[in-house]
Tab-separated table of C-alpha atoms in Angstrom:
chain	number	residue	atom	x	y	z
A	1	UNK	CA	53.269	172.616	29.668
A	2	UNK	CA	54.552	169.367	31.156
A	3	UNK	CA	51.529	169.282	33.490
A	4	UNK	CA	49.250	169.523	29.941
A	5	UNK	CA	51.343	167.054	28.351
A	6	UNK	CA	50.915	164.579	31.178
A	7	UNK	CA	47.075	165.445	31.584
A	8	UNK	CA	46.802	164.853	27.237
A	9	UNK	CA	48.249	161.218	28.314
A	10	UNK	CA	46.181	160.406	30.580
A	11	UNK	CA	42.986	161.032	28.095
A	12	UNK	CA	44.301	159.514	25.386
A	13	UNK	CA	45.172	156.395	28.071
A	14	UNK	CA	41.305	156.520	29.443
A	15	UNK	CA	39.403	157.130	25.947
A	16	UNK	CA	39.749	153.500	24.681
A	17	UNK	CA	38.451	152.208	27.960
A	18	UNK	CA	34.870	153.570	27.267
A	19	UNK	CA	35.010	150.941	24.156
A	20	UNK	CA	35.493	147.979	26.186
A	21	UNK	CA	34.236	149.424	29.437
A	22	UNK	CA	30.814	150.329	28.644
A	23	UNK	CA	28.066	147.651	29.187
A	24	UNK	CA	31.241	144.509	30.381
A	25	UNK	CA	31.902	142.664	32.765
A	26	UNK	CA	35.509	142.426	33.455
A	27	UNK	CA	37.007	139.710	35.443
A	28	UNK	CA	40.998	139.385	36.241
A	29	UNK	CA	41.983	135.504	36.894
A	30	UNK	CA	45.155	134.743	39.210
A	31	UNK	CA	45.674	131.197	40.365
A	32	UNK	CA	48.331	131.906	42.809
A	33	UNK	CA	50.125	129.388	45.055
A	34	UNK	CA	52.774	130.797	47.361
A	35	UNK	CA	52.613	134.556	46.288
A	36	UNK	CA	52.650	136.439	49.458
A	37	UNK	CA	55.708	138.296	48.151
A	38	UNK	CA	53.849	139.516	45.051
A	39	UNK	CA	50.282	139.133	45.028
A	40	UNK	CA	49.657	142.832	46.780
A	41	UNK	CA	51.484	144.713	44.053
A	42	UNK	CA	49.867	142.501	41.128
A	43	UNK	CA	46.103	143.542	42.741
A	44	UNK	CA	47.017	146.858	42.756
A	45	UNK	CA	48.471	147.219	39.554
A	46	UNK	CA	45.044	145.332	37.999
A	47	UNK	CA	43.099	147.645	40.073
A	48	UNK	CA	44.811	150.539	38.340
A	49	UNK	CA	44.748	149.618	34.800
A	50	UNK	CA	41.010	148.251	35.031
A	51	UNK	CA	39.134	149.963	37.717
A	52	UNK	CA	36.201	148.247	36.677
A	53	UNK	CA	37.345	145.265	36.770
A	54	UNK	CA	36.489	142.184	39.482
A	55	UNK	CA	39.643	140.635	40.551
A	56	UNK	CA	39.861	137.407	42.039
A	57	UNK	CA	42.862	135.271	43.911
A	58	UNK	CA	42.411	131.390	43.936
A	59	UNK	CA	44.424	129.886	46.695
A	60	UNK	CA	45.749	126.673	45.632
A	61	UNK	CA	46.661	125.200	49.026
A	62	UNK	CA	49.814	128.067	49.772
A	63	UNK	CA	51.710	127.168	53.127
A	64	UNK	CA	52.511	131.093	52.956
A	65	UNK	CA	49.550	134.502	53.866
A	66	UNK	CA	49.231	134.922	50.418
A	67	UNK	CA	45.343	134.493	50.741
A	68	UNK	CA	45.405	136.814	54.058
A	69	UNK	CA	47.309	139.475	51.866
A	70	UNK	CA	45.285	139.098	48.533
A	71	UNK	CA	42.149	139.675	50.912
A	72	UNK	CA	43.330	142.409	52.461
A	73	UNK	CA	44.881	144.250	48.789
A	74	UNK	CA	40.711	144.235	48.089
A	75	UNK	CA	40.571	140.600	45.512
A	76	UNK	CA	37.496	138.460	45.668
A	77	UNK	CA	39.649	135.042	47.533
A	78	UNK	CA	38.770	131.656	47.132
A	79	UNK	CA	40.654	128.263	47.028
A	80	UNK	CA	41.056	125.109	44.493
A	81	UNK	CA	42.053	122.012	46.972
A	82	UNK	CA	43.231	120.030	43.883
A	83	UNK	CA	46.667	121.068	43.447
A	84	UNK	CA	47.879	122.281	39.757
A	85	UNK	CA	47.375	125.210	37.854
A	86	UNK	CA	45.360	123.752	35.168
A	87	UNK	CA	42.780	122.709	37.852
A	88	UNK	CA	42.854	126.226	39.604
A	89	UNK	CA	41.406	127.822	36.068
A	90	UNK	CA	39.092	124.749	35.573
A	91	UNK	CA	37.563	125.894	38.823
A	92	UNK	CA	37.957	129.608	37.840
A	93	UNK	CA	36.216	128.885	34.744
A	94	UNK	CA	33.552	127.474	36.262
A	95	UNK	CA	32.305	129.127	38.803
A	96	UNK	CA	33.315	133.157	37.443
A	97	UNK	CA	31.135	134.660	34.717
A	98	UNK	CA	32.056	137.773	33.311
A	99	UNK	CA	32.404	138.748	29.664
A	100	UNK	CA	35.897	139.038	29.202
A	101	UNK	CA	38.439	137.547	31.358
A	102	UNK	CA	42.122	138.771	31.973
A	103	UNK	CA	44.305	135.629	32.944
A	104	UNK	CA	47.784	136.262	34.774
A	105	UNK	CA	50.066	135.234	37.366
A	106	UNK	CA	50.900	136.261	40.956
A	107	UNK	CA	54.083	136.804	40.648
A	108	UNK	CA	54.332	140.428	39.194
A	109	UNK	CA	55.913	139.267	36.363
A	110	UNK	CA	53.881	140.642	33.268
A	111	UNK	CA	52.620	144.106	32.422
A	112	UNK	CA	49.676	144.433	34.132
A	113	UNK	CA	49.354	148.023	32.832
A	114	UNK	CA	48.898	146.709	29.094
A	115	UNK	CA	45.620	145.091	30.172
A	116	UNK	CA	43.669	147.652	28.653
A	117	UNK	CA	45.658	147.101	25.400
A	118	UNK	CA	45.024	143.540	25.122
A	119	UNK	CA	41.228	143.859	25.873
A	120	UNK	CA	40.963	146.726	23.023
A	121	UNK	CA	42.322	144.241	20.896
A	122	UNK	CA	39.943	141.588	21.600
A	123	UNK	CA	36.556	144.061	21.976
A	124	UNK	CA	38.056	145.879	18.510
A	125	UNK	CA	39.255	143.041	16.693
A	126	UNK	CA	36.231	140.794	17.529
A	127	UNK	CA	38.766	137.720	18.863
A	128	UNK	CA	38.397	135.416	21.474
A	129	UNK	CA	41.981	135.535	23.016
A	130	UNK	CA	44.719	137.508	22.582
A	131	UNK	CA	48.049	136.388	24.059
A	132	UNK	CA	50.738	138.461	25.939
A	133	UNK	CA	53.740	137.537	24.358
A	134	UNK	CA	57.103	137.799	26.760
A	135	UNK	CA	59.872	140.297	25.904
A	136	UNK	CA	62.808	140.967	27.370
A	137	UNK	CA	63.936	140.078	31.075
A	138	UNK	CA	67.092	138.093	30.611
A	139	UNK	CA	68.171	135.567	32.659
A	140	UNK	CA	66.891	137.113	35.778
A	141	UNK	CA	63.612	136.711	34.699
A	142	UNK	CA	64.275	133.397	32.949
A	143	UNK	CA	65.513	130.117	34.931
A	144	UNK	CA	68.367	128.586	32.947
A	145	UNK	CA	66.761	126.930	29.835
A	146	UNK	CA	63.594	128.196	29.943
A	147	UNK	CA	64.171	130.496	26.436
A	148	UNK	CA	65.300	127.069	24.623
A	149	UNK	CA	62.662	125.257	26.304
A	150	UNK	CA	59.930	128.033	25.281
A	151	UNK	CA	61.506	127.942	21.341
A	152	UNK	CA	61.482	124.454	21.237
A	153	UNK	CA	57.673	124.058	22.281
A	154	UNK	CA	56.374	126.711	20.031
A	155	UNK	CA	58.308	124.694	17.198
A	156	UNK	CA	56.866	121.273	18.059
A	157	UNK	CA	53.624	122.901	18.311
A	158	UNK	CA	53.517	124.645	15.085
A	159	UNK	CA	54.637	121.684	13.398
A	160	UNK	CA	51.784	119.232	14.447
A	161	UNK	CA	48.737	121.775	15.087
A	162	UNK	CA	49.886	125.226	12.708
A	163	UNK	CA	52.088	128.217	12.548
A	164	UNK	CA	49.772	130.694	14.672
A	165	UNK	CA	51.454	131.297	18.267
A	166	UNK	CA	55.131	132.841	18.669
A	167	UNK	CA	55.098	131.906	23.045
A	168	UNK	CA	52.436	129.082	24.027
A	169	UNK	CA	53.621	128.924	27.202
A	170	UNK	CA	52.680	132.314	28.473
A	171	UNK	CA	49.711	132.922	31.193
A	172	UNK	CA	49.081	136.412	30.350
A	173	UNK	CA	46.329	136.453	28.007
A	174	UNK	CA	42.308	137.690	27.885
A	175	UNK	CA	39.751	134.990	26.601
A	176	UNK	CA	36.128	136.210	25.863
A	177	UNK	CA	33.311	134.541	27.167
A	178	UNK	CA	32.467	132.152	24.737
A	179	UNK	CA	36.279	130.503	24.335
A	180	UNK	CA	36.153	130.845	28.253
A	181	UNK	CA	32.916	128.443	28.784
A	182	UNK	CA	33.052	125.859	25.924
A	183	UNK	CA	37.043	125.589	26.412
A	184	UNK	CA	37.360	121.924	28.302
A	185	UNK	CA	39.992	122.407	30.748
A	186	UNK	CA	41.732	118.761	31.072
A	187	UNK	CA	45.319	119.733	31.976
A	188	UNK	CA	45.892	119.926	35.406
A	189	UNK	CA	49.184	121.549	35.593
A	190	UNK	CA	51.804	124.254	33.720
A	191	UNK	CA	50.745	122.413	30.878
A	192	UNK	CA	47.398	124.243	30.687
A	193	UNK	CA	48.777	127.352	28.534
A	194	UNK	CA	49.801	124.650	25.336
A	195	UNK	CA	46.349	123.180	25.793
A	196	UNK	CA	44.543	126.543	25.691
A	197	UNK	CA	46.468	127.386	22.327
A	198	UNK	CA	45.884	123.829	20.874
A	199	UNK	CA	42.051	124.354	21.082
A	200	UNK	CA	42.370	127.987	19.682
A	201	UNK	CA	44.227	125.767	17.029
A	202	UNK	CA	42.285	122.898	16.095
A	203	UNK	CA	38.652	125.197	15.955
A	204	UNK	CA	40.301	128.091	14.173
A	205	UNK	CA	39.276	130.588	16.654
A	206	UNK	CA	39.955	134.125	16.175
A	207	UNK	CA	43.232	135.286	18.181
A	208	UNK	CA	46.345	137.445	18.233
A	209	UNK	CA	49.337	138.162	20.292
A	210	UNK	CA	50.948	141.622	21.554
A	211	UNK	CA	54.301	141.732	22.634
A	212	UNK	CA	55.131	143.030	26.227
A	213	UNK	CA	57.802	143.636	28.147
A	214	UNK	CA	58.674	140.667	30.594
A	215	UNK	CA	60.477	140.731	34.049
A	216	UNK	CA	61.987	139.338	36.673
A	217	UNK	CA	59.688	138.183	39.785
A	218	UNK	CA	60.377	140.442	42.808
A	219	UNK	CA	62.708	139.242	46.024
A	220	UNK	CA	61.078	136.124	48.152
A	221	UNK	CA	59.177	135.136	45.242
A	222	UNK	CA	60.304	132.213	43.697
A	223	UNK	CA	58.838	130.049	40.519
A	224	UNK	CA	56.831	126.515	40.741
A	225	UNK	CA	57.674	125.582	37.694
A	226	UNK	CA	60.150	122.633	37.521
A	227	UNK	CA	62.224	122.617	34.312
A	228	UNK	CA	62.026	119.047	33.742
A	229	UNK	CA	59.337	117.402	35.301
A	230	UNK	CA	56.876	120.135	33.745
A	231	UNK	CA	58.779	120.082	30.377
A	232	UNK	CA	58.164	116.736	30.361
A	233	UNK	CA	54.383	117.029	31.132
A	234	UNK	CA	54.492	119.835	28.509
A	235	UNK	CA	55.998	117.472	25.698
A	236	UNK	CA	53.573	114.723	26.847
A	237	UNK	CA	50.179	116.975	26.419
A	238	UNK	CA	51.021	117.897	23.046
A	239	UNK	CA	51.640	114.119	22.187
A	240	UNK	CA	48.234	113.586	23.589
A	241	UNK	CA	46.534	116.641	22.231
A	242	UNK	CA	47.381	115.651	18.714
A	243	UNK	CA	46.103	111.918	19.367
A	244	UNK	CA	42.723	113.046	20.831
A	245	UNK	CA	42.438	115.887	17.901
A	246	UNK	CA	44.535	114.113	14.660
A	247	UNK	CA	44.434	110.243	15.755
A	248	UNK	CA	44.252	109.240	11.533
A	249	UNK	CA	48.004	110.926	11.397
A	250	UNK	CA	49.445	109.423	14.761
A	251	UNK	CA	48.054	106.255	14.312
A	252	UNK	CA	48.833	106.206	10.411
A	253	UNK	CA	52.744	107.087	11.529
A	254	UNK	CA	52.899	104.506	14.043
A	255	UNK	CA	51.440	101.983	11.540
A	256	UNK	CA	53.637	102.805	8.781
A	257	UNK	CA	55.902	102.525	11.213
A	258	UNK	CA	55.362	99.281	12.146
A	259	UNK	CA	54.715	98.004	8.028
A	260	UNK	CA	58.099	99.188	7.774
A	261	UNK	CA	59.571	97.209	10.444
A	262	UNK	CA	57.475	94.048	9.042
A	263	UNK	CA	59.514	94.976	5.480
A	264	UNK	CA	62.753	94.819	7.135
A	265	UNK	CA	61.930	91.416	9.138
A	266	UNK	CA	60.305	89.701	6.327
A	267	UNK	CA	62.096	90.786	2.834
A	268	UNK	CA	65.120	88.358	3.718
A	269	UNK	CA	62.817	85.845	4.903
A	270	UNK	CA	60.835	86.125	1.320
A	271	UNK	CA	64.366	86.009	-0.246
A	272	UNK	CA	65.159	82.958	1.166
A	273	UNK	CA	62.202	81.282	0.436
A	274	UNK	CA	62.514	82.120	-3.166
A	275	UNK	CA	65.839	80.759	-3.508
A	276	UNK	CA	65.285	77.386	-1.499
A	277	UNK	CA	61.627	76.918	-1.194
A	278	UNK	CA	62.796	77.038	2.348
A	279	UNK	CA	61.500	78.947	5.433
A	280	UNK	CA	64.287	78.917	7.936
A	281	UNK	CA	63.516	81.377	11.157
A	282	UNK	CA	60.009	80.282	12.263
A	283	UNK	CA	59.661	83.247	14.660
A	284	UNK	CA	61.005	86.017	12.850
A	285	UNK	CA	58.608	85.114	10.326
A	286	UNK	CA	55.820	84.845	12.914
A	287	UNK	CA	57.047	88.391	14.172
A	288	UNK	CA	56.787	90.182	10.890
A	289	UNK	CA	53.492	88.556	10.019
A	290	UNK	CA	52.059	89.923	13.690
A	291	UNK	CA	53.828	93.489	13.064
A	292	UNK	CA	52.336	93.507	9.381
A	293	UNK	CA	48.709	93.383	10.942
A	294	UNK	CA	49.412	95.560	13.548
A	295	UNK	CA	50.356	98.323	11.214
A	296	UNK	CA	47.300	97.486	9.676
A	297	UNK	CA	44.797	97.614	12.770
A	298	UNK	CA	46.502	101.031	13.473
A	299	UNK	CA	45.315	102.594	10.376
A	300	UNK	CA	42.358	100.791	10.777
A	301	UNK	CA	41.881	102.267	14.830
A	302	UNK	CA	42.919	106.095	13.372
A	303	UNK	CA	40.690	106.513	10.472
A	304	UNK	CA	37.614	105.342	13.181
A	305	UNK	CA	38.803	107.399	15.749
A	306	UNK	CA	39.260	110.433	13.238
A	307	UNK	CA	35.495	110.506	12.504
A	308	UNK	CA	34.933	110.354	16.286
A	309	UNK	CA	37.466	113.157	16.531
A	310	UNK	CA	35.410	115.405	14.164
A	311	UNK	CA	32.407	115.009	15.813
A	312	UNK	CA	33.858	116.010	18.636
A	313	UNK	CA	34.897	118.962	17.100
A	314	UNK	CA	31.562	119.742	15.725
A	315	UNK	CA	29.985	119.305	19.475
A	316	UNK	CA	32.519	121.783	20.673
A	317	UNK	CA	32.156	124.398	17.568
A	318	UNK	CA	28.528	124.527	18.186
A	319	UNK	CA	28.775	124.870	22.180
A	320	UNK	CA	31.075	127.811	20.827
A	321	UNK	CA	28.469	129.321	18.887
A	322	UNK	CA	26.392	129.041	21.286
A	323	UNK	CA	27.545	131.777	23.311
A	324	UNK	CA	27.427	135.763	21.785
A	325	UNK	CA	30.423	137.089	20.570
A	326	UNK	CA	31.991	140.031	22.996
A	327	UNK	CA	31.927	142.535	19.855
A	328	UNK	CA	28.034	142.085	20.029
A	329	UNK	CA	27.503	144.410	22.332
A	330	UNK	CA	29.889	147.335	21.378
C-alpha cells in the first residue's frame, strides 16, 4: 500500500506538467557569482522538477570553479563581464529565448521543486510572472535586518506604485515571454527584483505570488548582498523609478515644496511692507521670489515630462502586445 500511495503521488505530481510541458520551451535563469558551493545541487534539483527544461549558469566574473562545476552538473555556461546582477539578466534576456523562463539564484536557497507550481500558475492563469514569495528560514537564512529591510521596501513600494506585491525583493519568480523581451532591464545590481515589479506595476500586467518555503544557503556559500550599500541602491531605484514613470507627482511635491518655503520666507516680508511701506531684507526677499518660480518651473517640468512618460508607456504596452501570450498555445 505505501508503495501505491507513493506511485498515486508521483502521477498526480507529473499530470500538470503535460499542461505546461506540451509544445514550451522552458528555460531556468541563474546569474551566479561565487556559487561553487551550491550551484551543483541547484542544477540538479531544476533538472528534477523540469526535465524539460534548458538550464543555463551565467558566470559573472567568480574568482571560485563555480563555472567548471555548473558545466560539469550538465547547465548551458556562459559569462556577463559587467559585474551586477541586474546586468547578468539583461544579458540573459537577451540572448535566451524560450517561452517561459524560471529565474533563481545559485545559492540553493528557494524551492526549486515548486517550479512546476509556479509555471502551472502562469500557463493556467494566463499571467506573465508569478513571484516566489519567501517563507520561513529564520535568521539563518536571513542576515540581520534583512526581514525589516524586505517590510520596509514592499511598504515604500506599495505606497508610490500600488498594493500588488507582499516580497519585491525576491529572485525566484517565472516571467513569460512577452514580459521577458519588452521588460527594459536598466538596473544593474540587487536592485533589479524592485525594478521588475515596478514595470509589472506601472503597465498593469497580469501576476501573482505563491508562498514557499525559504532557507538557509548551504556551508561555504556566503551572500553578495551588502545590507547597506544595496539598501541604499534599492531606496534610490524606487526614487528614480517613480520620477521616470510619475514625474507630474515628484515634481509637483518638490514644487509645492518649494511654494511653501517661498510662503514662509516672504509672508513676514509682505507683513512688513504693509505696515511701513518698507522692504527691509533685500535678499531674503530676492530668495523667496527665486524659490516662488522655482516651484513653479517644477510643476511646469512634471506635467511635460508626464506626457512624455505616457508615451513611453504606450511604446512599451504595445512592444508588450506584440508578443503572444503563453496561454495561446495551451
Amino acid at each position: 500500500m505505501p508503495e501505491l500511495d507513493r506511485a498515486r503521488d508521483e502521477l498526480k505530481e507529473l499530470l500538470p506538467q503535460a499542461s505546461w510541458v506540451k509544445n514550451r520551451s522552458i528555460a531556468v535563469l541563474l546569474p551566479c557569482y561565487n556559487e561553487e558551493a551550491a550551484i551543483a545541487d541547484v542544477i540538479g534539483d531544476f533538472r528534477r522538477a523540469l526535465p524539460s527544461a534548458t538550464i543555463y549558469v551565467y558566470d559573472n566574473n567568480s574568482t571560485d570553479r563555480t563555472a567548471s562545476v555548473a558545466l560539469r552538473a550538465g547547465a548551458v555556461v556562459r559569462t556577463e563581464p559587467y559585474q551586477g546582477k541586474g546586468n547578468v539578466l539583461r544579458r540573459m534576456l537577451a540572448d535566451i529565448d524560450a517561452d517561459i523562463y524560471v529565474m533563481a539564484d545559485g545559492d540553493a536557497t528557494y524551492d526549486t521543486s515548486a517550479a512546476g507550481r509556479l509555471i502551472d500558475a502562469l500557463v493556467t492563469g494566463n499571467l506573465d510572472m508569478v513571484v516566489g514569495t519567501r517563507s520561513g528560514g529564520g535568521d539563518t537564512a536571513y542576515r540581520r535586518g534583512h526581514q525589516w529591510g524586505n517590510l520596509f521596501f514592499n511598504r515604500v513600494v506599495s505606497h508610490l506604485f500600488g498594493n500588488k506585491f507582499s516580497d519585491i525583493l525576491s529572485g525566484y519568480r517565472v516571467l513569460s515571454r512577452r514580459f521577458a523581451k519588452s521588460f527594459p532591464v536598466t538596473s544593474s545590481g540587487f536592485e533589479i527584483e524592485t525594478e521588475l515589479c515596478v514595470h509589472a506595476l506601472d503597465l498593469k500586467i497580469a501576476t501573482e505570488e505563491i508562498q514557499l518555503p525559504y532557507k538557509a544557503r548551504p556551508e561555504g556559500s556566503e551572500s553578495k548582498l551588502r545590507t547597506y550599500r544595496d539598501g541604499a541602491r534599492i531606496l534610490w531605484t524606487i526614487g528614480m523609478l517613480y520620477k521616470e514613470l510619475k514625474p507630474l507627482r515628484f515634481f509637483g511635491v518638490c514644487g509645492l515644496f518649494m511654494m511653501l518655503v517661498s510662503f514662509g520666507l516672504g509672508l513676514p516680508l509682505i507683513a512688513t511692507y504693509l505696515e511701513t511701506g518698507l522692504v527691509p531684507r533685500f535678499p531674503t526677499a530676492i530668495l523667496a521670489a527665486c524659490t516662488m518660480q522655482l516651484g513653479f518651473l517644477s510643476i511646469g517640468c512634471g506635467m511635460v515630462l508626464d506626457s512624455v512618460a505616457q508615451g513611453r508607456r504606450e511604446a512599451k504596452r504595445m512592444r508588450y502586445l506584440d508578443l503572444s501570450s503563453v496561454a495561446v498555445r495551451a
